[in-house]
PDB file of C-alpha atoms in Angstrom:
ATOM      1  CA  MET E  11     193.838  90.698  36.618  1.00  0.00           C
ATOM      2  CA  PRO E  12     193.889  93.528  39.209  1.00  0.00           C
ATOM      3  CA  VAL E  13     193.518  92.564  42.849  1.00  0.00           C
ATOM      4  CA  ASP E  14     190.286  94.535  43.238  1.00  0.00           C
ATOM      5  CA  LEU E  15     188.685  92.502  40.433  1.00  0.00           C
ATOM      6  CA  LEU E  16     189.869  89.241  42.016  1.00  0.00           C
ATOM      7  CA  ARG E  17     188.294  90.393  45.261  1.00  0.00           C
ATOM      8  CA  ALA E  18     185.037  91.220  43.482  1.00  0.00           C
ATOM      9  CA  ARG E  19     184.948  87.733  41.943  1.00  0.00           C
ATOM     10  CA  LEU E  20     185.504  86.225  45.374  1.00  0.00           C
ATOM     11  CA  ASP E  21     182.695  88.321  46.860  1.00  0.00           C
ATOM     12  CA  GLU E  22     180.382  87.060  44.120  1.00  0.00           C
ATOM     13  CA  GLN E  23     181.051  83.468  45.113  1.00  0.00           C
ATOM     14  CA  LEU E  24     180.577  84.240  48.799  1.00  0.00           C
ATOM     15  CA  THR E  25     177.133  85.610  47.944  1.00  0.00           C
ATOM     16  CA  GLU E  26     176.403  82.509  45.883  1.00  0.00           C
ATOM     17  CA  LEU E  27     177.340  80.285  48.811  1.00  0.00           C
ATOM     18  CA  ARG E  28     175.002  82.119  51.148  1.00  0.00           C
ATOM     19  CA  VAL E  29     172.083  82.161  48.725  1.00  0.00           C
ATOM     20  CA  HIS E  30     172.312  78.542  47.643  1.00  0.00           C
ATOM     21  CA  ALA E  31     172.897  77.271  51.163  1.00  0.00           C
ATOM     22  CA  GLU E  32     169.358  78.426  51.958  1.00  0.00           C
ATOM     23  CA  VAL E  33     168.014  76.510  48.954  1.00  0.00           C
ATOM     24  CA  ALA E  34     169.927  73.396  50.009  1.00  0.00           C
ATOM     25  CA  LEU E  35     168.637  73.628  53.570  1.00  0.00           C
ATOM     26  CA  ALA E  36     165.049  74.001  52.352  1.00  0.00           C
ATOM     27  CA  ASP E  37     165.569  71.001  50.030  1.00  0.00           C
ATOM     28  CA  THR E  38     163.261  72.563  47.469  1.00  0.00           C
ATOM     29  CA  ASP E  39     165.577  72.320  44.461  1.00  0.00           C
ATOM     30  CA  PRO E  40     168.560  70.015  43.818  1.00  0.00           C
ATOM     31  CA  GLU E  41     170.239  72.955  42.095  1.00  0.00           C
ATOM     32  CA  GLY E  42     170.953  74.392  45.540  1.00  0.00           C
ATOM     33  CA  VAL E  43     173.628  71.806  46.263  1.00  0.00           C
ATOM     34  CA  HIS E  44     174.888  71.889  42.685  1.00  0.00           C
ATOM     35  CA  GLN E  45     175.334  75.660  42.734  1.00  0.00           C
ATOM     36  CA  LEU E  46     177.084  75.458  46.109  1.00  0.00           C
ATOM     37  CA  ARG E  47     179.656  73.175  44.523  1.00  0.00           C
ATOM     38  CA  VAL E  48     180.035  75.491  41.519  1.00  0.00           C
ATOM     39  CA  ALA E  49     180.609  78.458  43.846  1.00  0.00           C
ATOM     40  CA  VAL E  50     183.263  76.500  45.744  1.00  0.00           C
ATOM     41  CA  ARG E  51     185.092  75.611  42.527  1.00  0.00           C
ATOM     42  CA  ARG E  52     185.063  79.217  41.371  1.00  0.00           C
ATOM     43  CA  ALA E  53     186.209  80.536  44.737  1.00  0.00           C
ATOM     44  CA  ARG E  54     189.082  78.058  44.778  1.00  0.00           C
ATOM     45  CA  ALA E  55     190.066  79.123  41.263  1.00  0.00           C
ATOM     46  CA  VAL E  56     190.117  82.770  42.323  1.00  0.00           C
ATOM     47  CA  LEU E  57     192.209  82.024  45.399  1.00  0.00           C
ATOM     48  CA  LYS E  58     194.633  79.874  43.444  1.00  0.00           C
ATOM     49  CA  THR E  59     195.063  82.539  40.790  1.00  0.00           C
ATOM     50  CA  SER E  60     195.673  85.257  43.393  1.00  0.00           C
ATOM     51  CA  GLY E  61     198.310  83.143  45.127  1.00  0.00           C
ATOM     52  CA  GLY E  62     198.495  81.736  48.655  1.00  0.00           C
ATOM     53  CA  PHE E  63     195.476  81.089  50.877  1.00  0.00           C
ATOM     54  CA  ASP E  64     196.346  77.399  51.255  1.00  0.00           C
ATOM     55  CA  GLU E  65     194.363  76.961  54.474  1.00  0.00           C
ATOM     56  CA  LEU E  66     191.267  78.639  53.078  1.00  0.00           C
ATOM     57  CA  ARG E  67     191.451  76.579  49.898  1.00  0.00           C
ATOM     58  CA  ALA E  68     191.738  73.433  52.024  1.00  0.00           C
ATOM     59  CA  GLY E  69     188.606  74.455  53.912  1.00  0.00           C
ATOM     60  CA  LEU E  70     186.718  74.921  50.680  1.00  0.00           C
ATOM     61  CA  ARG E  71     187.934  71.525  49.500  1.00  0.00           C
ATOM     62  CA  TRP E  72     186.574  69.971  52.712  1.00  0.00           C
ATOM     63  CA  PHE E  73     183.185  71.630  52.212  1.00  0.00           C
ATOM     64  CA  PHE E  74     183.058  70.555  48.567  1.00  0.00           C
ATOM     65  CA  GLY E  75     183.595  66.953  49.642  1.00  0.00           C
ATOM     66  CA  ARG E  76     180.777  67.119  52.182  1.00  0.00           C
ATOM     67  CA  LEU E  77     178.329  67.951  49.387  1.00  0.00           C
ATOM     68  CA  GLY E  78     179.433  65.239  46.982  1.00  0.00           C
ATOM     69  CA  THR E  79     177.286  62.264  48.008  1.00  0.00           C
ATOM     70  CA  LEU E  80     174.051  64.241  48.024  1.00  0.00           C
ATOM     71  CA  ARG E  81     174.793  65.786  44.647  1.00  0.00           C
ATOM     72  CA  ASP E  82     175.655  62.404  43.128  1.00  0.00           C
ATOM     73  CA  LEU E  83     172.405  60.872  44.383  1.00  0.00           C
ATOM     74  CA  ASP E  84     170.371  63.835  43.150  1.00  0.00           C
ATOM     75  CA  VAL E  85     171.883  63.445  39.690  1.00  0.00           C
ATOM     76  CA  LEU E  86     171.133  59.724  39.649  1.00  0.00           C
ATOM     77  CA  LEU E  87     167.542  60.032  40.830  1.00  0.00           C
ATOM     78  CA  MET E  88     166.745  62.909  38.455  1.00  0.00           C
ATOM     79  CA  ARG E  89     168.365  60.990  35.628  1.00  0.00           C
ATOM     80  CA  PHE E  90     166.445  57.783  36.273  1.00  0.00           C
ATOM     81  CA  ARG E  91     163.110  59.537  36.816  1.00  0.00           C
ATOM     82  CA  GLY E  92     163.559  61.489  33.615  1.00  0.00           C
ATOM     83  CA  ASP E  93     164.137  58.325  31.617  1.00  0.00           C
ATOM     84  CA  THR E  94     160.957  56.288  32.060  1.00  0.00           C
ATOM     85  CA  SER E  95     159.282  56.935  28.724  1.00  0.00           C
ATOM     86  CA  GLY E  96     157.433  53.887  27.458  1.00  0.00           C
ATOM     87  CA  PHE E  97     157.096  52.270  30.908  1.00  0.00           C
ATOM     88  CA  SER E  98     153.736  50.723  31.763  1.00  0.00           C
ATOM     89  CA  PRO E  99     152.060  51.477  35.131  1.00  0.00           C
ATOM     90  CA  ASP E 100     153.331  48.142  36.505  1.00  0.00           C
ATOM     91  CA  GLU E 101     156.848  48.940  35.293  1.00  0.00           C
ATOM     92  CA  LEU E 102     156.690  52.400  36.867  1.00  0.00           C
ATOM     93  CA  ALA E 103     155.718  50.808  40.179  1.00  0.00           C
ATOM     94  CA  ALA E 104     158.624  48.367  39.849  1.00  0.00           C
ATOM     95  CA  PHE E 105     160.872  51.315  38.998  1.00  0.00           C
ATOM     96  CA  GLU E 106     160.000  53.089  42.264  1.00  0.00           C
ATOM     97  CA  ARG E 107     160.609  49.900  44.242  1.00  0.00           C
ATOM     98  CA  LEU E 108     163.956  49.504  42.524  1.00  0.00           C
ATOM     99  CA  LEU E 109     165.036  53.005  43.560  1.00  0.00           C
ATOM    100  CA  HIS E 110     163.875  52.734  47.169  1.00  0.00           C
ATOM    101  CA  GLY E 111     167.393  52.142  48.488  1.00  0.00           C
ATOM    102  CA  LEU E 112     168.768  55.160  46.610  1.00  0.00           C
ATOM    103  CA  VAL E 113     165.985  57.334  48.037  1.00  0.00           C
ATOM    104  CA  GLU E 114     166.911  56.223  51.552  1.00  0.00           C
ATOM    105  CA  ASP E 115     170.588  56.920  50.860  1.00  0.00           C
ATOM    106  CA  ARG E 116     169.647  60.413  49.702  1.00  0.00           C
ATOM    107  CA  GLU E 117     167.801  61.133  52.930  1.00  0.00           C
ATOM    108  CA  LYS E 118     170.922  60.195  54.894  1.00  0.00           C
ATOM    109  CA  ALA E 119     173.095  62.370  52.654  1.00  0.00           C
ATOM    110  CA  LEU E 120     170.687  65.297  53.054  1.00  0.00           C
ATOM    111  CA  ARG E 121     170.893  65.065  56.839  1.00  0.00           C
ATOM    112  CA  ARG E 122     174.684  65.114  56.598  1.00  0.00           C
ATOM    113  CA  VAL E 123     174.677  68.222  54.401  1.00  0.00           C
ATOM    114  CA  THR E 124     172.168  69.922  56.709  1.00  0.00           C
ATOM    115  CA  ARG E 125     174.443  69.307  59.692  1.00  0.00           C
ATOM    116  CA  THR E 126     177.372  70.693  57.724  1.00  0.00           C
ATOM    117  CA  LEU E 127     175.564  73.876  56.664  1.00  0.00           C
ATOM    118  CA  ARG E 128     174.419  74.513  60.226  1.00  0.00           C
ATOM    119  CA  GLY E 129     177.761  73.620  61.768  1.00  0.00           C
ATOM    120  CA  LYS E 130     180.478  75.785  63.237  1.00  0.00           C
ATOM    121  CA  ARG E 131     183.142  74.755  60.758  1.00  0.00           C
ATOM    122  CA  TYR E 132     181.112  75.992  57.796  1.00  0.00           C
ATOM    123  CA  ALA E 133     180.262  79.252  59.570  1.00  0.00           C
ATOM    124  CA  LYS E 134     183.961  79.763  60.286  1.00  0.00           C
ATOM    125  CA  LEU E 135     184.786  79.052  56.634  1.00  0.00           C
ATOM    126  CA  LEU E 136     182.388  81.769  55.469  1.00  0.00           C
ATOM    127  CA  ASP E 137     183.874  84.223  57.961  1.00  0.00           C
ATOM    128  CA  GLU E 138     187.379  83.468  56.717  1.00  0.00           C
ATOM    129  CA  LEU E 139     186.300  83.877  53.112  1.00  0.00           C
ATOM    130  CA  ALA E 140     184.664  87.216  53.886  1.00  0.00           C
ATOM    131  CA  ALA E 141     187.744  88.423  55.743  1.00  0.00           C
ATOM    132  CA  VAL E 142     190.222  87.891  52.910  1.00  0.00           C
ATOM    133  CA  ALA E 143     192.023  91.242  52.548  1.00  0.00           C
ATOM    134  CA  PRO E 144     191.890  92.834  49.093  1.00  0.00           C
ATOM    135  CA  SER E 145     195.688  92.986  49.076  1.00  0.00           C
ATOM    136  CA  GLY E 146     196.112  89.474  50.384  1.00  0.00           C
ATOM    137  CA  GLY E 147     197.064  87.983  47.050  1.00  0.00           C
ATOM    138  CA  GLY E 148     199.474  90.693  45.946  1.00  0.00           C
ATOM    139  CA  GLU E 149     199.760  91.051  42.201  1.00  0.00           C
ATOM    140  CA  ALA E 150     200.010  87.326  41.522  1.00  0.00           C
ATOM    141  CA  GLY E 151     197.676  86.190  38.804  1.00  0.00           C
ATOM    142  CA  ALA E 152     197.520  89.552  37.039  1.00  0.00           C
ATOM    143  CA  ASP E 153     198.321  87.843  33.719  1.00  0.00           C
ATOM    144  CA  LEU E 154     195.340  85.567  33.277  1.00  0.00           C
ATOM    145  CA  VAL E 155     196.431  84.510  29.802  1.00  0.00           C
ATOM    146  CA  ALA E 156     199.438  82.879  31.449  1.00  0.00           C
ATOM    147  CA  GLU E 157     197.137  81.274  34.005  1.00  0.00           C
ATOM    148  CA  ILE E 158     194.932  79.905  31.208  1.00  0.00           C
ATOM    149  CA  ALA E 159     197.996  78.451  29.512  1.00  0.00           C
ATOM    150  CA  LYS E 160     198.700  76.109  32.421  1.00  0.00           C
ATOM    151  CA  PRO E 161     195.479  74.029  32.397  1.00  0.00           C
ATOM    152  CA  HIS E 162     195.277  74.281  28.608  1.00  0.00           C
ATOM    153  CA  ASP E 163     198.774  72.872  28.150  1.00  0.00           C
ATOM    154  CA  ARG E 164     198.055  70.119  30.638  1.00  0.00           C
ATOM    155  CA  LEU E 165     194.847  69.190  28.833  1.00  0.00           C
ATOM    156  CA  ARG E 166     196.625  69.171  25.465  1.00  0.00           C
ATOM    157  CA  ALA E 167     199.406  66.978  26.806  1.00  0.00           C
ATOM    158  CA  GLU E 168     196.964  64.533  28.378  1.00  0.00           C
ATOM    159  CA  ILE E 169     194.930  64.161  25.190  1.00  0.00           C
ATOM    160  CA  ALA E 170     198.075  63.773  23.100  1.00  0.00           C
ATOM    161  CA  ALA E 171     199.159  60.960  25.406  1.00  0.00           C
ATOM    162  CA  ILE E 172     195.887  59.015  25.493  1.00  0.00           C
ATOM    163  CA  GLY E 173     194.688  59.529  21.920  1.00  0.00           C
ATOM    164  CA  THR E 174     191.161  59.620  20.575  1.00  0.00           C
ATOM    165  CA  ASP E 175     189.861  56.438  22.218  1.00  0.00           C
ATOM    166  CA  PRO E 176     190.598  56.812  25.943  1.00  0.00           C
ATOM    167  CA  SER E 177     189.267  54.660  28.760  1.00  0.00           C
ATOM    168  CA  ASP E 178     186.292  55.698  30.857  1.00  0.00           C
ATOM    169  CA  GLU E 179     188.631  56.736  33.667  1.00  0.00           C
ATOM    170  CA  GLN E 180     190.754  58.835  31.312  1.00  0.00           C
ATOM    171  CA  LEU E 181     187.684  60.655  30.023  1.00  0.00           C
ATOM    172  CA  HIS E 182     186.714  61.416  33.605  1.00  0.00           C
ATOM    173  CA  ASP E 183     190.175  62.882  34.225  1.00  0.00           C
ATOM    174  CA  LEU E 184     189.827  65.050  31.114  1.00  0.00           C
ATOM    175  CA  ARG E 185     186.525  66.367  32.446  1.00  0.00           C
ATOM    176  CA  ILE E 186     188.221  67.514  35.642  1.00  0.00           C
ATOM    177  CA  LEU E 187     191.032  69.201  33.701  1.00  0.00           C
ATOM    178  CA  GLY E 188     188.434  70.903  31.521  1.00  0.00           C
ATOM    179  CA  LYS E 189     186.737  72.325  34.599  1.00  0.00           C
ATOM    180  CA  LYS E 190     190.002  73.835  35.786  1.00  0.00           C
ATOM    181  CA  LEU E 191     190.486  75.532  32.431  1.00  0.00           C
ATOM    182  CA  ARG E 192     186.920  76.824  32.400  1.00  0.00           C
ATOM    183  CA  TYR E 193     187.037  78.395  35.850  1.00  0.00           C
ATOM    184  CA  VAL E 194     190.248  80.246  35.073  1.00  0.00           C
ATOM    185  CA  ALA E 195     188.846  81.390  31.715  1.00  0.00           C
ATOM    186  CA  GLU E 196     185.746  82.738  33.469  1.00  0.00           C
ATOM    187  CA  MET E 197     187.927  85.258  35.302  1.00  0.00           C
ATOM    188  CA  ALA E 198     189.235  86.736  32.066  1.00  0.00           C
ATOM    189  CA  THR E 199     187.427  89.371  30.026  1.00  0.00           C
ATOM    190  CA  GLY E 200     186.863  89.954  26.329  1.00  0.00           C
ATOM    191  CA  ARG E 201     185.269  88.199  23.370  1.00  0.00           C
ATOM    192  CA  GLN E 202     187.925  85.518  23.028  1.00  0.00           C
ATOM    193  CA  ALA E 203     187.683  84.629  26.710  1.00  0.00           C
ATOM    194  CA  ARG E 204     183.904  84.320  26.443  1.00  0.00           C
ATOM    195  CA  ALA E 205     184.319  82.060  23.412  1.00  0.00           C
ATOM    196  CA  LEU E 206     186.697  79.855  25.367  1.00  0.00           C
ATOM    197  CA  VAL E 207     184.275  79.641  28.295  1.00  0.00           C
ATOM    198  CA  LYS E 208     181.494  78.586  25.909  1.00  0.00           C
ATOM    199  CA  ALA E 209     183.693  75.903  24.348  1.00  0.00           C
ATOM    200  CA  THR E 210     184.861  74.546  27.695  1.00  0.00           C
ATOM    201  CA  ARG E 211     181.271  74.429  28.907  1.00  0.00           C
ATOM    202  CA  ARG E 212     180.349  72.300  25.901  1.00  0.00           C
ATOM    203  CA  PHE E 213     183.365  70.069  26.525  1.00  0.00           C
ATOM    204  CA  GLN E 214     182.306  69.648  30.151  1.00  0.00           C
ATOM    205  CA  ASP E 215     178.709  68.927  29.188  1.00  0.00           C
ATOM    206  CA  VAL E 216     179.734  66.119  26.837  1.00  0.00           C
ATOM    207  CA  LEU E 217     182.157  64.520  29.283  1.00  0.00           C
ATOM    208  CA  GLY E 218     179.794  65.144  32.186  1.00  0.00           C
ATOM    209  CA  GLU E 219     176.994  63.334  30.392  1.00  0.00           C
ATOM    210  CA  PHE E 220     179.355  60.472  29.615  1.00  0.00           C
ATOM    211  CA  HIS E 221     180.503  60.264  33.239  1.00  0.00           C
ATOM    212  CA  ASP E 222     176.938  60.405  34.572  1.00  0.00           C
ATOM    213  CA  ALA E 223     175.898  57.616  32.206  1.00  0.00           C
ATOM    214  CA  CYS E 224     178.802  55.445  33.377  1.00  0.00           C
ATOM    215  CA  VAL E 225     177.990  56.047  37.044  1.00  0.00           C
ATOM    216  CA  ALA E 226     174.296  55.429  36.416  1.00  0.00           C
ATOM    217  CA  GLU E 227     175.012  52.102  34.735  1.00  0.00           C
ATOM    218  CA  GLU E 228     177.312  51.069  37.578  1.00  0.00           C
ATOM    219  CA  ARG E 229     174.726  51.948  40.232  1.00  0.00           C
ATOM    220  CA  LEU E 230     171.966  50.172  38.340  1.00  0.00           C
ATOM    221  CA  ARG E 231     174.038  47.011  38.080  1.00  0.00           C
ATOM    222  CA  ALA E 232     174.723  47.170  41.819  1.00  0.00           C
ATOM    223  CA  LEU E 233     171.016  47.238  42.684  1.00  0.00           C
ATOM    224  CA  THR E 234     169.351  43.981  43.715  1.00  0.00           C
ATOM    225  CA  PRO E 235     165.989  43.615  41.941  1.00  0.00           C
ATOM    226  CA  GLY E 236     163.279  42.137  44.126  1.00  0.00           C
ATOM    227  CA  ASP E 237     161.304  40.586  41.277  1.00  0.00           C
ATOM    228  CA  LEU E 238     161.285  40.080  37.523  1.00  0.00           C
ATOM    229  CA  ASP E 239     159.586  43.421  36.850  1.00  0.00           C
ATOM    230  CA  GLU E 240     162.333  45.267  38.698  1.00  0.00           C
ATOM    231  CA  ALA E 241     165.001  43.282  36.854  1.00  0.00           C
ATOM    232  CA  PHE E 242     163.361  44.113  33.522  1.00  0.00           C
ATOM    233  CA  VAL E 243     163.203  47.829  34.353  1.00  0.00           C
ATOM    234  CA  ALA E 244     166.842  47.838  35.467  1.00  0.00           C
ATOM    235  CA  GLY E 245     167.863  46.174  32.231  1.00  0.00           C
ATOM    236  CA  ARG E 246     166.054  48.755  30.126  1.00  0.00           C
ATOM    237  CA  LEU E 247     167.660  51.606  32.039  1.00  0.00           C
ATOM    238  CA  VAL E 248     171.116  50.085  31.684  1.00  0.00           C
ATOM    239  CA  GLU E 249     170.658  49.812  27.934  1.00  0.00           C
ATOM    240  CA  ARG E 250     169.677  53.492  27.714  1.00  0.00           C
ATOM    241  CA  GLU E 251     172.781  54.517  29.650  1.00  0.00           C
ATOM    242  CA  ARG E 252     174.955  52.479  27.305  1.00  0.00           C
ATOM    243  CA  VAL E 253     173.487  54.309  24.307  1.00  0.00           C
ATOM    244  CA  LYS E 254     174.259  57.674  25.942  1.00  0.00           C
ATOM    245  CA  GLN E 255     177.828  56.622  26.598  1.00  0.00           C
ATOM    246  CA  LEU E 256     178.324  55.757  22.937  1.00  0.00           C
ATOM    247  CA  GLU E 257     176.830  59.084  21.838  1.00  0.00           C
ATOM    248  CA  MET E 258     179.112  61.088  24.113  1.00  0.00           C
ATOM    249  CA  ARG E 259     182.186  59.075  23.114  1.00  0.00           C
ATOM    250  CA  ALA E 260     181.454  60.028  19.523  1.00  0.00           C
ATOM    251  CA  ALA E 261     181.192  63.737  20.436  1.00  0.00           C
ATOM    252  CA  TRP E 262     183.951  64.442  22.945  1.00  0.00           C
ATOM    253  CA  TYR E 263     186.922  64.874  20.604  1.00  0.00           C
ATOM    254  CA  SER E 264     185.264  67.475  18.381  1.00  0.00           C
ATOM    255  CA  ALA E 265     184.292  69.351  21.545  1.00  0.00           C
ATOM    256  CA  TRP E 266     187.934  69.285  22.596  1.00  0.00           C
ATOM    257  CA  LEU E 267     189.118  70.630  19.239  1.00  0.00           C
ATOM    258  CA  ALA E 268     186.835  73.638  19.715  1.00  0.00           C
ATOM    259  CA  VAL E 269     188.345  74.251  23.160  1.00  0.00           C
ATOM    260  CA  ASP E 270     191.852  73.968  21.771  1.00  0.00           C
ATOM    261  CA  ARG E 271     191.170  76.450  18.978  1.00  0.00           C
ATOM    262  CA  ARG E 272     189.657  78.992  21.354  1.00  0.00           C
ATOM    263  CA  ALA E 273     192.445  78.664  23.896  1.00  0.00           C
ATOM    264  CA  LEU E 274     195.169  79.035  21.250  1.00  0.00           C
ATOM    265  CA  ALA E 275     193.442  82.121  19.830  1.00  0.00           C
ATOM    266  CA  LEU E 276     193.327  83.705  23.287  1.00  0.00           C
ATOM    267  CA  ARG E 277     196.995  82.944  23.924  1.00  0.00           C
ATOM    268  CA  GLU E 278     198.249  84.470  20.660  1.00  0.00           C
TER     269      GLU E 278
END
């Protein structure tokens, strides 16, 4: 990929950071924090592909970490509140009591993110990202097919090693590797690249849903119900998360095969 196109992709993510930071600060839509994290991942992928920029990539990694707790709590609360079908009014009241601690934790996480977005270190990070010279990366990364081969080969090797029935932790690792492949593929152009992006997105969605269900079950089991109604509600929610885990376990390998086919076709 030419350097000017790499620079354009980086500028896109800088704009995304600025736009979604305002949404996150207003706290009007949880997607603000989510899209900040997506922009960071994409910017890091661009910088890695162009070569160098270790300090800037480290700064982006720091910022990504500062957003993590708030995003995790948003996912949990949206997930739980979207899964109350069939609850009676008394059970809904018990449900809100059960989640009170998570709501308080979210408020603390929001204050932390607000301080970060208004802080000097984040402002400096944006300035450094904006100041990256178009020629800063040289011609490294011009062959994006070769760049796609790296995460694809790693993903293939990992799946070959763990087989079709991996542990929860191994599935989580595959999800991370899938993200790396997707963000590199997004920088490529053409029909085959778009097909690969679509397949990796599906792969991520399946493993992301599995991971979220595992985390949700773990957090639910860690809660301390205050009465029998809360315990009953927690039990029902745990059972629903277990069902989702089983569904995603049954779907992940076929999603991977689609990724593999698309990546091999692009590399030919």
